[in-house]
Amino acid sequence: MFEPSNVRTIAVGLCLALHLHWGVLNEREIRGGEPAPAASRSDADAAKPLEKNRPVELGNLRAGRILFLGNSITLHGPSAAVGWSGNWGMAASAREKDYVHVLVRAIAEITGRRPEVMIDNIADFERHYEMFDARARLAKHLAFKPELVIVAIGENVPALASDESRSAFRNSLVNLLKTLKANGDPKIVVRSCFWPDKTKDDILIQACTEVGGIFVDIGGLSKDESHYARSERSYAHAGVAAHPGDKGMKAIAEAILDGLRR
């Protein structure tokens, strides 16, 4: 997988690291020194702030501010090296087709309110979890005060072949989730790996359970070839092609939404 560190904040409706950018930009992005593009009419409509005292609720679940923490499946900036020009979840055909935007759009349709959303690629946690300072690295994310956090990681974690590595990953993951949970008590959702790995997925389940989160198993999606981007279009790079395509992204969003409704 190819992973940048990049953050976007919106209000809606394998391994390259980029400098971290962050800002509340309402369906706009910071692209290094490049100015953010002007919002289209639909973007401007989507960027209308939430009305005071009008919470976004999915049943008993508050979802006015949603934080997505993932890897390239969640967010990947342009990379000519692998033939990827998007700045959204790899390898959806368009921003609105990645699982983040599909899920947020569904929540908006169900609740009648548009949540604020922050998206970040934290593949640096996956690759260097033992050295990851959650409070420092996620300071701006914590300041966002999310009511719902979607954690979609695991694919880039190196093979956990020893008791020591398994314990270290579990401890780091629990610390990450507890840091998020201690910040206003948001509901936390953790999903399994798109490419199933029993060792990693078992630890994801354990850590999620420890913080009272919702675990969503998406491992079965990888058994259906039609969920891969390579089944929808041709890619020069096999790594990009192995990511979920539009159908796979939609299935991930639906699985998470089902989990939220439980």
Protein backbone atom coordinates (compact mmCIF):
# COMPACT_ATOMS: atom_id res chain seq x y z
CA MET A 1 0.00 0.00 0.00
CA PHE A 2 1.11 3.57 -0.63
CA GLU A 3 0.58 5.87 2.29
CA PRO A 4 0.79 9.66 2.61
CA SER A 5 0.16 11.63 5.74
CA ASN A 6 -2.46 14.13 4.67
CA VAL A 7 -5.48 15.55 6.43
CA ARG A 8 -8.68 17.03 5.11
CA THR A 9 -11.61 18.46 6.97
CA ILE A 10 -14.96 18.56 5.18
CA ALA A 11 -18.61 19.14 5.78
CA VAL A 12 -20.59 16.81 3.56
CA GLY A 13 -22.78 15.51 1.81
CA LEU A 14 2.48 0.19 -0.25
CA CYS A 15 4.42 3.38 1.21
CA LEU A 16 4.97 7.06 0.38
CA ALA A 17 4.91 9.60 3.21
CA LEU A 18 3.94 13.21 2.57
CA HIS A 19 4.14 16.11 5.00
CA LEU A 20 1.12 16.38 7.30
CA HIS A 21 -1.35 19.14 6.43
CA TRP A 22 -4.40 20.06 8.44
CA GLY A 23 -7.14 22.63 8.30
CA VAL A 24 -10.87 23.14 8.55
CA LEU A 25 -11.54 23.83 4.91
CA ASN A 26 -15.02 22.51 4.11
CA GLU A 27 -14.39 20.19 1.15
CA ARG A 28 -11.18 22.02 0.30
CA GLU A 29 -7.65 20.75 0.69
CA ILE A 30 -4.21 22.07 1.54
CA ARG A 31 -1.78 20.85 -1.13
CA GLY A 32 1.63 21.94 0.11
CA GLY A 33 2.16 25.53 -0.96
CA GLU A 34 -0.57 25.31 -3.56
CA PRO A 35 -3.72 27.33 -2.77
CA ALA A 36 -6.88 25.42 -2.00
CA PRO A 37 -9.26 25.19 -4.96
CA ALA A 38 -12.41 27.29 -4.93
CA ALA A 39 -15.48 25.43 -3.76
CA SER A 40 -18.07 24.55 -6.37
CA ARG A 41 -21.72 25.35 -5.79
CA SER A 42 -22.40 21.88 -4.44
CA ASP A 43 -19.34 22.14 -2.20
CA ALA A 44 -20.53 25.50 -0.90
CA ASP A 45 -23.93 24.01 -0.08
CA ALA A 46 -22.26 21.10 1.68
CA ALA A 47 -20.12 23.50 3.66
CA LYS A 48 -23.04 25.16 5.44
CA PRO A 49 -22.26 24.95 9.17
CA LEU A 50 -24.42 22.92 11.49
CA GLU A 51 -27.17 24.92 13.11
CA LYS A 52 -26.72 25.39 16.83
CA ASN A 53 -28.63 22.94 19.00
CA ARG A 54 -29.27 20.69 15.98
CA PRO A 55 -27.14 17.61 16.65
CA VAL A 56 -26.49 14.97 14.03
CA GLU A 57 -27.77 11.74 15.57
CA LEU A 58 -27.91 8.20 14.22
CA GLY A 59 -30.25 6.59 16.73
CA ASN A 60 -28.57 7.33 20.06
CA LEU A 61 -25.25 7.95 18.38
CA ARG A 62 -23.94 11.49 18.00
CA ALA A 63 -22.23 12.03 14.64
CA GLY A 64 -21.95 15.79 14.22
CA ARG A 65 -18.16 15.62 13.96
CA ILE A 66 -16.60 12.49 12.49
CA LEU A 67 -12.88 11.70 12.45
CA PHE A 68 -11.57 9.10 10.00
CA LEU A 69 -8.12 7.67 10.74
CA GLY A 70 -6.87 5.21 8.16
CA ASN A 71 -4.32 4.43 5.49
CA SER A 72 -4.38 4.67 1.70
CA ILE A 73 -7.82 3.05 1.53
CA THR A 74 -9.01 6.10 3.48
CA LEU A 75 -6.86 8.81 1.89
CA HIS A 76 -3.92 8.95 -0.52
CA GLY A 77 -2.57 11.99 -2.30
CA PRO A 78 -1.41 12.06 -5.94
CA SER A 79 1.61 9.90 -6.77
CA ALA A 80 2.97 9.79 -10.31
CA ALA A 81 5.27 6.95 -9.26
CA VAL A 82 2.33 4.56 -8.99
CA GLY A 83 0.03 6.20 -11.52
CA TRP A 84 -2.39 7.56 -8.93
CA SER A 85 -3.73 11.10 -9.44
CA GLY A 86 -6.50 11.21 -6.85
CA ASN A 87 -6.50 12.80 -3.41
CA TRP A 88 -9.01 10.51 -1.75
CA GLY A 89 -9.35 6.84 -0.85
CA MET A 90 -7.27 4.68 -3.20
CA ALA A 91 -8.52 3.36 -5.66
CA ALA A 92 -12.02 4.83 -5.91
CA SER A 93 -12.73 6.39 -9.31
CA ALA A 94 -13.71 9.72 -7.73
CA ARG A 95 -13.72 11.36 -4.32
CA GLU A 96 -17.44 10.83 -3.85
CA LYS A 97 -16.96 7.11 -4.52
CA ASP A 98 -14.53 6.35 -1.67
CA TYR A 99 -15.93 4.76 1.48
CA VAL A 100 -15.53 7.93 3.57
CA HIS A 101 -17.72 10.04 1.31
CA VAL A 102 -20.23 7.26 0.67
CA LEU A 103 -20.62 6.72 4.42
CA VAL A 104 -20.88 10.40 5.32
CA ARG A 105 -23.41 10.98 2.56
CA ALA A 106 -25.51 8.09 3.90
CA ILE A 107 -25.37 9.50 7.43
CA ALA A 108 -26.44 12.91 6.13
CA GLU A 109 -29.36 11.37 4.25
CA ILE A 110 -30.50 9.37 7.28
CA THR A 111 -30.18 12.19 9.81
CA GLY A 112 -31.07 15.12 7.58
CA ARG A 113 -27.96 16.92 8.83
CA ARG A 114 -24.46 17.20 7.35
CA PRO A 115 -21.71 16.22 9.77
CA GLU A 116 -18.30 17.88 9.84
CA VAL A 117 -15.60 15.41 8.87
CA MET A 118 -11.84 15.22 9.30
CA ILE A 119 -9.83 12.64 7.37
CA ASP A 120 -6.23 11.61 8.01
CA ASN A 121 -3.83 8.96 6.81
CA ILE A 122 -1.98 7.51 9.83
CA ALA A 123 0.07 4.87 8.07
CA ASP A 124 2.94 6.21 10.18
CA PHE A 125 1.24 4.53 13.16
CA GLU A 126 1.04 1.24 11.27
CA ARG A 127 4.72 1.25 10.35
CA HIS A 128 6.13 2.74 13.55
CA TYR A 129 3.52 2.00 16.21
CA GLU A 130 6.07 1.52 19.01
CA MET A 131 7.30 5.11 18.58
CA PHE A 132 3.92 6.71 17.84
CA ASP A 133 3.11 9.56 20.24
CA ALA A 134 -0.67 9.60 19.92
CA ARG A 135 -1.29 12.76 21.91
CA ALA A 136 1.31 14.79 20.05
CA ARG A 137 0.62 13.41 16.56
CA LEU A 138 -3.15 13.77 16.92
CA ALA A 139 -3.23 17.09 18.79
CA LYS A 140 -5.22 18.86 16.06
CA HIS A 141 -7.50 15.88 15.63
CA LEU A 142 -8.27 15.89 19.35
CA ALA A 143 -8.95 19.64 19.17
CA PHE A 144 -11.56 18.84 16.51
CA LYS A 145 -13.52 17.11 19.34
CA PRO A 146 -14.98 14.29 17.23
CA GLU A 147 -18.16 12.61 18.39
CA LEU A 148 -17.48 9.57 16.22
CA VAL A 149 -14.09 8.12 15.26
CA ILE A 150 -13.66 5.57 12.47
CA VAL A 151 -10.33 3.71 12.74
CA ALA A 152 -9.45 1.84 9.54
CA ILE A 153 -5.90 0.56 9.86
CA GLY A 154 -3.87 -2.64 9.96
CA GLU A 155 -2.91 -3.46 6.38
CA ASN A 156 0.53 -1.81 6.62
CA VAL A 157 1.48 -3.24 10.00
CA PRO A 158 4.51 -5.52 9.46
CA ALA A 159 3.93 -9.22 10.08
CA LEU A 160 3.43 -9.86 13.80
CA ALA A 161 5.60 -12.96 13.97
CA SER A 162 6.61 -12.87 17.63
CA ASP A 163 4.95 -12.52 21.01
CA GLU A 164 6.91 -9.30 21.49
CA SER A 165 5.65 -7.71 18.28
CA ARG A 166 2.07 -8.77 18.95
CA SER A 167 2.21 -7.35 22.47
CA ALA A 168 3.82 -4.11 21.28
CA PHE A 169 1.21 -3.60 18.57
CA ARG A 170 -1.64 -4.33 20.96
CA ASN A 171 -0.31 -1.93 23.60
CA SER A 172 0.23 0.84 21.06
CA LEU A 173 -3.20 0.34 19.54
CA VAL A 174 -4.92 0.37 22.92
CA ASN A 175 -3.05 3.57 23.79
CA LEU A 176 -4.17 5.14 20.50
CA LEU A 177 -7.81 4.23 21.09
CA LYS A 178 -7.75 5.29 24.75
CA THR A 179 -6.24 8.64 23.79
CA LEU A 180 -9.13 9.16 21.38
CA LYS A 181 -11.70 7.90 23.88
CA ALA A 182 -10.47 10.17 26.68
CA ASN A 183 -11.11 13.19 24.48
CA GLY A 184 -14.83 13.77 25.04
CA ASP A 185 -15.81 10.08 25.02
CA PRO A 186 -16.51 9.68 21.29
CA LYS A 187 -17.93 6.43 19.95
CA ILE A 188 -15.09 4.51 18.31
CA VAL A 189 -15.49 2.17 15.35
CA VAL A 190 -12.65 -0.16 14.36
CA ARG A 191 -12.82 -2.17 11.17
CA SER A 192 -10.85 -5.29 10.30
CA CYS A 193 -8.26 -5.42 7.53
CA PHE A 194 -9.55 -5.42 3.95
CA TRP A 195 -6.90 -8.06 3.27
CA PRO A 196 -7.64 -10.36 6.22
CA ASP A 197 -4.88 -11.17 8.68
CA LYS A 198 -6.09 -13.19 11.66
CA THR A 199 -3.30 -12.09 13.99
CA LYS A 200 -3.81 -8.40 13.28
CA ASP A 201 -7.59 -8.66 13.21
CA ASP A 202 -7.68 -10.46 16.57
CA ILE A 203 -5.69 -7.63 18.12
CA LEU A 204 -7.96 -5.04 16.49
CA ILE A 205 -10.96 -6.81 18.03
CA GLN A 206 -9.35 -6.98 21.48
CA ALA A 207 -8.35 -3.32 21.51
CA CYS A 208 -11.74 -2.21 20.21
CA THR A 209 -13.52 -4.24 22.89
CA GLU A 210 -11.30 -2.79 25.61
CA VAL A 211 -12.47 0.76 24.85
CA GLY A 212 -16.11 -0.21 24.34
CA GLY A 213 -16.00 0.37 20.60
CA ILE A 214 -17.89 -1.11 17.67
CA PHE A 215 -15.94 -3.68 15.67
CA VAL A 216 -16.79 -4.12 11.99
CA ASP A 217 -15.53 -7.21 10.17
CA ILE A 218 -14.96 -6.50 6.47
CA GLY A 219 -12.62 -9.42 5.81
CA GLY A 220 -15.18 -11.26 3.74
CA LEU A 221 -15.19 -8.50 1.14
CA SER A 222 -11.75 -9.51 -0.12
CA LYS A 223 -13.10 -12.90 -1.21
CA ASP A 224 -15.14 -11.23 -3.96
CA GLU A 225 -12.93 -10.22 -6.87
CA SER A 226 -15.48 -7.59 -7.92
CA HIS A 227 -14.59 -5.57 -4.81
CA TYR A 228 -11.08 -4.88 -6.13
CA ALA A 229 -10.26 -1.87 -8.28
CA ARG A 230 -8.57 -4.13 -10.84
CA SER A 231 -11.98 -5.59 -11.67
CA GLU A 232 -13.30 -2.14 -12.64
CA ARG A 233 -10.43 -0.58 -14.57
CA SER A 234 -6.81 -1.15 -15.53
CA TYR A 235 -3.94 0.09 -13.37
CA ALA A 236 -0.26 0.03 -14.22
CA HIS A 237 0.65 -0.67 -10.61
CA ALA A 238 -0.55 -3.89 -9.00
CA GLY A 239 -0.56 -2.33 -5.54
CA VAL A 240 -3.09 0.30 -6.57
CA ALA A 241 -5.15 -2.31 -8.41
CA ALA A 242 -5.36 -4.43 -5.24
CA HIS A 243 -7.19 -1.66 -3.37
CA PRO A 244 -10.99 -1.67 -3.20
CA GLY A 245 -12.69 -0.14 -6.22
CA ASP A 246 -16.00 1.71 -6.22
CA LYS A 247 -17.98 -1.44 -5.40
CA GLY A 248 -15.57 -2.40 -2.64
CA MET A 249 -15.62 1.11 -1.18
CA LYS A 250 -19.41 1.08 -1.14
CA ALA A 251 -19.40 -2.30 0.60
CA ILE A 252 -17.00 -1.00 3.27
CA ALA A 253 -19.24 2.02 3.87
CA GLU A 254 -22.32 -0.20 4.13
CA ALA A 255 -20.59 -2.52 6.61
CA ILE A 256 -19.61 0.40 8.84
CA LEU A 257 -23.10 1.89 8.61
CA ASP A 258 -24.58 -1.47 9.63
CA GLY A 259 -22.21 -1.49 12.60
CA LEU A 260 -23.33 1.98 13.65
CA ARG A 261 -26.96 0.86 13.55
CA ARG A 262 -26.39 -2.12 15.84
